[in-house]
PDB file of C-alpha atoms in Angstrom:
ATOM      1  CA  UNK A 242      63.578  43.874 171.472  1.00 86.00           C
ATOM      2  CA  UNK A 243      65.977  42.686 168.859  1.00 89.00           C
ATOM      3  CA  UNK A 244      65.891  39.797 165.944  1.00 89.00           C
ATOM      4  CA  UNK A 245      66.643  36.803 167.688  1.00 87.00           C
ATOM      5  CA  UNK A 246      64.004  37.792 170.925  1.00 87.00           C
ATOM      6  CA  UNK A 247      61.155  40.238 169.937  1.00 87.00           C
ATOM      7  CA  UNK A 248      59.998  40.439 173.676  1.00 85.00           C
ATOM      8  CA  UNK A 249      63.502  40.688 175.155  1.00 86.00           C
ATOM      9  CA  UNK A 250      63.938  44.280 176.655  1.00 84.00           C
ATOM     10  CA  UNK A 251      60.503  45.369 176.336  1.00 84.00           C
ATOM     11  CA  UNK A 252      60.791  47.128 179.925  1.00 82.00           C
ATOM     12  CA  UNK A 253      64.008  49.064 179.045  1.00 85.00           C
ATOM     13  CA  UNK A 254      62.862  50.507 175.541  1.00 88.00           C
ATOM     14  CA  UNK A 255      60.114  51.550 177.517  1.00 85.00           C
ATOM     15  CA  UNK A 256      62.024  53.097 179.781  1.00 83.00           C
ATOM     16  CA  UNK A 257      64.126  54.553 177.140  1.00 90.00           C
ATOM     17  CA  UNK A 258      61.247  56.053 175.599  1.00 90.00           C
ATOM     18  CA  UNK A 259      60.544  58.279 178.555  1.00 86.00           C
ATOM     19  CA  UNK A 260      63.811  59.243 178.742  1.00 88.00           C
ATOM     20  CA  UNK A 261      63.718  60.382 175.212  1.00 92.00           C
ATOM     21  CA  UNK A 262      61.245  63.287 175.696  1.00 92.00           C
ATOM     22  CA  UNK A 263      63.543  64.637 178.117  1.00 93.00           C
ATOM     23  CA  UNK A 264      67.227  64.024 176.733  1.00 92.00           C
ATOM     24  CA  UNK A 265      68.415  62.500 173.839  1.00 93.00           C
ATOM     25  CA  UNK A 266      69.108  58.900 174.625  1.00 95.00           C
ATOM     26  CA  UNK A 267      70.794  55.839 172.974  1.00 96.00           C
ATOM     27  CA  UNK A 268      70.529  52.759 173.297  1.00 95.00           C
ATOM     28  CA  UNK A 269      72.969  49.753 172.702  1.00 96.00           C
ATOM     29  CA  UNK A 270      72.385  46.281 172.691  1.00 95.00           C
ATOM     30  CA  UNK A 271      74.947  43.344 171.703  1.00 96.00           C
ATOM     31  CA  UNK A 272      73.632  39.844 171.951  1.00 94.00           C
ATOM     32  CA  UNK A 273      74.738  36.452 170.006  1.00 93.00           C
ATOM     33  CA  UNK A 274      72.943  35.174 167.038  1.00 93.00           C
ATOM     34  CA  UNK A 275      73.320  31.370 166.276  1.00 87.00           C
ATOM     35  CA  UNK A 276      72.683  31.568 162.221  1.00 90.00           C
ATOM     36  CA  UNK A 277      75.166  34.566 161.980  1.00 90.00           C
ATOM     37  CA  UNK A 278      77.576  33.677 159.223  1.00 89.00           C
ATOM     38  CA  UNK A 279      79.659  36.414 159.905  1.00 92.00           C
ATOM     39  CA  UNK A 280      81.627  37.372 163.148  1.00 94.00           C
ATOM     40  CA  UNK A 281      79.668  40.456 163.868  1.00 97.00           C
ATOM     41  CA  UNK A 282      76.552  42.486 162.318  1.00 97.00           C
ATOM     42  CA  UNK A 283      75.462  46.244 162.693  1.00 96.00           C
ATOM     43  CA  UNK A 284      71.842  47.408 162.882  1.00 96.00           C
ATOM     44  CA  UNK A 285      71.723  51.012 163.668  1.00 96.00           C
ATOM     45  CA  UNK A 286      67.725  52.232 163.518  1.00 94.00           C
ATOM     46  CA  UNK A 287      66.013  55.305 164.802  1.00 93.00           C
ATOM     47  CA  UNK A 288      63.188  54.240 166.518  1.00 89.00           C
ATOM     48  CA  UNK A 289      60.549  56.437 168.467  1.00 87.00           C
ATOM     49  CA  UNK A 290      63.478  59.419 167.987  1.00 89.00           C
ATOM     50  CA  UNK A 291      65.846  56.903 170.020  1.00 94.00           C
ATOM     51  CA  UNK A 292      69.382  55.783 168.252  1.00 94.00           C
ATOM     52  CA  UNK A 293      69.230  52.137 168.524  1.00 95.00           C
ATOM     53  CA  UNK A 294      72.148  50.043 167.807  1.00 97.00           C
ATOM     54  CA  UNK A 295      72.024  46.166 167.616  1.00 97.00           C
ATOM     55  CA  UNK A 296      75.791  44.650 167.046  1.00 97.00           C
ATOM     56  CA  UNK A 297      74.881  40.812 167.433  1.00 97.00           C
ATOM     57  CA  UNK A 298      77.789  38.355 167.240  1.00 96.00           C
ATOM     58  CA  UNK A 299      79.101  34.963 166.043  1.00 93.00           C
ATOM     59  CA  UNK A 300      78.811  32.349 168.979  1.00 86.00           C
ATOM     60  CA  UNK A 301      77.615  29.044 167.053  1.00 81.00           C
ATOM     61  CA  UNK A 302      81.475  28.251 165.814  1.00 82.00           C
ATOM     62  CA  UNK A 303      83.112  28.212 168.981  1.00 82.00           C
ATOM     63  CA  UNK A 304      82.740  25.187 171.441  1.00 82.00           C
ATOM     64  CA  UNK A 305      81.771  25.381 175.311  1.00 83.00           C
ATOM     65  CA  UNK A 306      84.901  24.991 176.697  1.00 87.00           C
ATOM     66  CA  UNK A 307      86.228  27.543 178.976  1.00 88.00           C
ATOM     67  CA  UNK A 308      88.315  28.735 175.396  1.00 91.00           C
ATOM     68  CA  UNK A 309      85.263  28.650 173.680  1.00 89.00           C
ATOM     69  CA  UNK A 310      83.581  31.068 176.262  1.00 89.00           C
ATOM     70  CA  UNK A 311      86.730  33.114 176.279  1.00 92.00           C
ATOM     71  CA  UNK A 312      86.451  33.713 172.625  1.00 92.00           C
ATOM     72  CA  UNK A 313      82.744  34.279 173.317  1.00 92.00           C
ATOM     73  CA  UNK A 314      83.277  36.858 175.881  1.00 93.00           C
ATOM     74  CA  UNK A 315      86.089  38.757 173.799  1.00 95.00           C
ATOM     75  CA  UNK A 316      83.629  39.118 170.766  1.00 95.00           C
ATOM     76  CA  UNK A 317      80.721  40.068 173.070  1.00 96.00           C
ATOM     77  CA  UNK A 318      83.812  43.132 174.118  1.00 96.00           C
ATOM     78  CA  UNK A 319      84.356  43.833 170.848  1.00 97.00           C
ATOM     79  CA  UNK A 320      80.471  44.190 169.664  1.00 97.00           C
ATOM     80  CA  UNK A 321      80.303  46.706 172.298  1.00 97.00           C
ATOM     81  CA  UNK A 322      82.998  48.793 171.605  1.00 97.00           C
ATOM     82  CA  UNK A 323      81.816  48.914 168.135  1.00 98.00           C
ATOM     83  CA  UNK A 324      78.700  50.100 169.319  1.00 97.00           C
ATOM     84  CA  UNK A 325      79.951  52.335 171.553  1.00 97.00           C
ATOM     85  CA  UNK A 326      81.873  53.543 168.328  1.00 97.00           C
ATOM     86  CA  UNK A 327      78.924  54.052 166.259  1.00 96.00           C
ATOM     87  CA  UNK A 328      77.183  56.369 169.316  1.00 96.00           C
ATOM     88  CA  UNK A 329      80.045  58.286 169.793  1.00 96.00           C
ATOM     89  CA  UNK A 330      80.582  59.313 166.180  1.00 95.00           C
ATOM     90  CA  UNK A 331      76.839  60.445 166.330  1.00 93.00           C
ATOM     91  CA  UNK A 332      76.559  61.602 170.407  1.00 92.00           C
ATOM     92  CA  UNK A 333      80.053  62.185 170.902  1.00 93.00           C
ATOM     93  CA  UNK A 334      81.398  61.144 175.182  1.00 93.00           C
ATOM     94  CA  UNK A 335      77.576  60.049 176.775  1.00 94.00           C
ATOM     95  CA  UNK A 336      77.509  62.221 180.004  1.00 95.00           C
ATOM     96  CA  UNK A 337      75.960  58.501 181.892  1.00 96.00           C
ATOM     97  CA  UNK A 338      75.081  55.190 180.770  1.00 96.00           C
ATOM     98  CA  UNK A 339      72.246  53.613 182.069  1.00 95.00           C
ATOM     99  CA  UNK A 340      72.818  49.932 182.552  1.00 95.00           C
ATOM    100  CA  UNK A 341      69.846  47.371 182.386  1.00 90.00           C
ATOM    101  CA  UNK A 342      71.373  43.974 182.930  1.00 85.00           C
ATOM    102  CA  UNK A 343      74.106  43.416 184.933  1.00 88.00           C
ATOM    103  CA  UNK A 344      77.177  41.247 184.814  1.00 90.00           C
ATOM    104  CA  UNK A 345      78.652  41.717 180.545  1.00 92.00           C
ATOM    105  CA  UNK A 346      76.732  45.045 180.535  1.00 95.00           C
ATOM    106  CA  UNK A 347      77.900  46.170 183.412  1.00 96.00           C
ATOM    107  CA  UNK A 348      81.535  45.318 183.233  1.00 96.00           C
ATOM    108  CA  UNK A 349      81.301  47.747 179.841  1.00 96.00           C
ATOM    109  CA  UNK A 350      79.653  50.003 182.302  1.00 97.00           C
ATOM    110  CA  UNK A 351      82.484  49.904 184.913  1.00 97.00           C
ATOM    111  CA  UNK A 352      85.359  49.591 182.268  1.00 96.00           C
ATOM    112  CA  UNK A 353      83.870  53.044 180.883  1.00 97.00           C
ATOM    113  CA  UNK A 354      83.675  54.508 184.382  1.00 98.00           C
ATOM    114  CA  UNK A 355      87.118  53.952 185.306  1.00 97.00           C
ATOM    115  CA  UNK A 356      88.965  54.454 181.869  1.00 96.00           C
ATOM    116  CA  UNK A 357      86.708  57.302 180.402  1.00 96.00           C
ATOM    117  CA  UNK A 358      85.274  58.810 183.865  1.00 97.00           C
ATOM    118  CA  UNK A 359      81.576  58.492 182.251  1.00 97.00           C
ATOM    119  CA  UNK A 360      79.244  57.122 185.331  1.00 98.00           C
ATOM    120  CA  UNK A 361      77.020  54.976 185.252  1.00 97.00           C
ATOM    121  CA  UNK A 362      73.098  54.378 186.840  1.00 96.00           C
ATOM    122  CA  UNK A 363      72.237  50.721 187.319  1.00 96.00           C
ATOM    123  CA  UNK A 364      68.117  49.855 186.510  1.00 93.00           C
ATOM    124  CA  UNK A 365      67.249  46.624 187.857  1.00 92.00           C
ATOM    125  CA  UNK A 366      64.153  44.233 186.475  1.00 87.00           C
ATOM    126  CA  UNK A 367      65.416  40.473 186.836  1.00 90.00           C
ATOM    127  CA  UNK A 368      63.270  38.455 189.916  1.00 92.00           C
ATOM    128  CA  UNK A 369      66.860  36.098 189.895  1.00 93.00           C
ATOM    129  CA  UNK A 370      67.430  38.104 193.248  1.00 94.00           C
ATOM    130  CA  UNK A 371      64.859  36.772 195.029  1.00 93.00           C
ATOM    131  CA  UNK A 372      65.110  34.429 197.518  1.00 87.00           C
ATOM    132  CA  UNK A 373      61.905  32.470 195.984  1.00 91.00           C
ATOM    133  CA  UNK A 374      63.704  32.626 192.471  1.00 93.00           C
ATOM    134  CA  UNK A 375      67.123  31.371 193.342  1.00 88.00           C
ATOM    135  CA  UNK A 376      68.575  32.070 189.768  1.00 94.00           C
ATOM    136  CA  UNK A 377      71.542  34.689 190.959  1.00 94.00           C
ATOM    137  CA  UNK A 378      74.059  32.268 191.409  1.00 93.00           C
ATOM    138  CA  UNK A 379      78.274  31.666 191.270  1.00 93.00           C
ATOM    139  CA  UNK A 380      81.147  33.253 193.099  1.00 94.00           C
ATOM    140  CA  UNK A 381      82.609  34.902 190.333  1.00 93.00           C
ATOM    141  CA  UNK A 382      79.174  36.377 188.996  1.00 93.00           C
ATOM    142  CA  UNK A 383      78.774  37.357 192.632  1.00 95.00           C
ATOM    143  CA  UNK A 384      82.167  38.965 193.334  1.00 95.00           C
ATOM    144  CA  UNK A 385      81.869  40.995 189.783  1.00 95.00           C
ATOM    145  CA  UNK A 386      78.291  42.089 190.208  1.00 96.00           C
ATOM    146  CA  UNK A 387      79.177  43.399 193.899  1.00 96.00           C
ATOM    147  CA  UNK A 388      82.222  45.880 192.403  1.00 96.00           C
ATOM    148  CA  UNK A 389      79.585  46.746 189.188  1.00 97.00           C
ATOM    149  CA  UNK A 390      76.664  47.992 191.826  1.00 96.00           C
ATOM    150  CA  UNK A 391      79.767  49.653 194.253  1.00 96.00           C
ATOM    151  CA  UNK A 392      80.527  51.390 191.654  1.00 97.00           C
ATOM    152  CA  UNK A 393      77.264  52.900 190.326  1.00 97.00           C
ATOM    153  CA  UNK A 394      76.269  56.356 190.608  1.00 97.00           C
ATOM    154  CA  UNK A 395      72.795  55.062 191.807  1.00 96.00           C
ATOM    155  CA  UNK A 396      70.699  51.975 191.148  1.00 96.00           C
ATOM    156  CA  UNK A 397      67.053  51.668 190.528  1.00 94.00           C
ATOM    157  CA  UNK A 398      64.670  48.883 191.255  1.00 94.00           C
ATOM    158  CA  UNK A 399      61.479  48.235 190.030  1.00 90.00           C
ATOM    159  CA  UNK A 400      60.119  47.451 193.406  1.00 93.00           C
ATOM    160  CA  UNK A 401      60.876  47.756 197.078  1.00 94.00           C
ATOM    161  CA  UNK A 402      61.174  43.890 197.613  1.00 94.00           C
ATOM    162  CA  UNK A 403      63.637  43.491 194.561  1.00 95.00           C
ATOM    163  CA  UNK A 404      65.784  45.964 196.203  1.00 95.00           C
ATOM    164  CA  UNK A 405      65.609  44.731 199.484  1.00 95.00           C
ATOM    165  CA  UNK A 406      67.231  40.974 197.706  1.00 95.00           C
ATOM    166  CA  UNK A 407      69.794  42.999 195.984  1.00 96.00           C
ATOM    167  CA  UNK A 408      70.667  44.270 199.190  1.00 95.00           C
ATOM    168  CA  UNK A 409      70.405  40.721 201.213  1.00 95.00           C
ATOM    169  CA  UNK A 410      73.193  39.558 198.161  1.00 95.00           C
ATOM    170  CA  UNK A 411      75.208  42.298 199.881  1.00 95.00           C
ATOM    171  CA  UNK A 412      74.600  44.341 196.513  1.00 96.00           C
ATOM    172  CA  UNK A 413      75.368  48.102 198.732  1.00 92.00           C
ATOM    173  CA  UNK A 414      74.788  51.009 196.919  1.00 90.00           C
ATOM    174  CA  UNK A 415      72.133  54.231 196.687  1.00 88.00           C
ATOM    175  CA  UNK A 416      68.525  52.695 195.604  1.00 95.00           C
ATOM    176  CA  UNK A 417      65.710  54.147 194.401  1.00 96.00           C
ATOM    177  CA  UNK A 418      62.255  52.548 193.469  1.00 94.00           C
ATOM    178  CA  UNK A 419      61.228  53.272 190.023  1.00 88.00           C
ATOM    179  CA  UNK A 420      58.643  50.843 188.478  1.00 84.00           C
ATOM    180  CA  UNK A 421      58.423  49.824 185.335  1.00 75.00           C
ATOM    181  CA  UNK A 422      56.698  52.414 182.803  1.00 68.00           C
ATOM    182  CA  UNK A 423      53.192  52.559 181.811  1.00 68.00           C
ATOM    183  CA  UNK A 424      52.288  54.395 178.403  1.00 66.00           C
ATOM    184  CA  UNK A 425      49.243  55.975 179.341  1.00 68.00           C
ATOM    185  CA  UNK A 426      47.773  57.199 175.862  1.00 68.00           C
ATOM    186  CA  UNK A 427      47.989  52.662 175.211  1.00 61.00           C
ATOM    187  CA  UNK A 428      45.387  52.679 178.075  1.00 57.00           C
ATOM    188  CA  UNK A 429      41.982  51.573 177.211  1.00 62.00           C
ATOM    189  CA  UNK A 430      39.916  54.776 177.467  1.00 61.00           C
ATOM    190  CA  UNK A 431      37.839  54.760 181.241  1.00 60.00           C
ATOM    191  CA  UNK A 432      33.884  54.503 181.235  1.00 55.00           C
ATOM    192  CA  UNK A 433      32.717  57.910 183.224  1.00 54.00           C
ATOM    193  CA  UNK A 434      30.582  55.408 185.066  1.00 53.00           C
ATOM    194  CA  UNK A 435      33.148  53.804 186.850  1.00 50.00           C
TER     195      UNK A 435
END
């Protein structure tokens, strides 16, 4: 969840959150923010003993011409690798990275693969790869999302039928079903009658 979407990600911090009683885990997120008045913005927080950094951008100044989504793209780059910054001066090199969304997160995934040798695990929520949803669409998206998955260590889907799409998109690679997390102590308690 960040400022601009307080449901957005709810899935992934919760996966995060399981993660973190096991390892010690950060988590990056760069997004755009329409009333930023300023090219980029830090938020660094420690949340549920998870390093969270939020770099949001500048995107409202810049037109939607393909120059306009170049300069887009190139300051998404850039809010990454100043998050990246900020975990490595507190984690040092991340032994994996654990990619949620692919396409922009998973080029930064790939790019740190192949210059810095870190791999990387793919986690996959979004219905767009269903046939019924139709949302995973263009060439280019395709061709770059095919060399991201290739690439991955592993990738995890949240069910067996969401795999099975990725698959029928000719997205190859080592899957494994995880579903999304329950927190169990959140649970309403259970009547011993039932």
């Amino acid at each position: 969840p960040n400022r601009t979407n307080k449901f957005s990600g709810i899935f992934i911090e919760k996966h995060a959150k399981a993660l973190a009683k096991e390892c010690r885990v950060a988590v990056l997120y760069v997004g755009a923010d329409g009333n930023l008045k300023t090219k980029y913005d830090l938020d660094v927080q420690n949340e549920n003993n998870i390093t969270t950094v939020r770099v949001y951008y500048q995107n409202n100044d810049v037109s939607t011409s393909l120059v306009g989504k170049a300069i887009k793209f190139y300051r998404y780059l850039y809010a990454a690798y100043l998050g990246l910054k900020c975990i490595k001066a507190e984690f040092g090199k991340p032994n994996l990275v654990h990619v949620n969304v692919l396409t922009r997160p998973g080029i930064i995934a790939l790019l740190l693969y192949k210059l810095n040798g870190i791999p990387y695990i793919i986690s996959e929520h979004w219905s767009g790869y269903l046939l019924t949803d139709g949302s995973y669409k263009g060439s280019v998206k395709k061709m770059i999302t095919r060399v991201i998955v290739k690439n991955a260590k592993a990738i995890t889907a949240v069910s067996q039928k969401l795999a099975e799409s990725m698959k029928s998109h000719q997205l190859r690679g080592a899957y494994t079903i995880i579903p999304n997390c329950v927190e169990l102590e959140q649970l309403p308690a259970r009547s011993t009658s039932e």
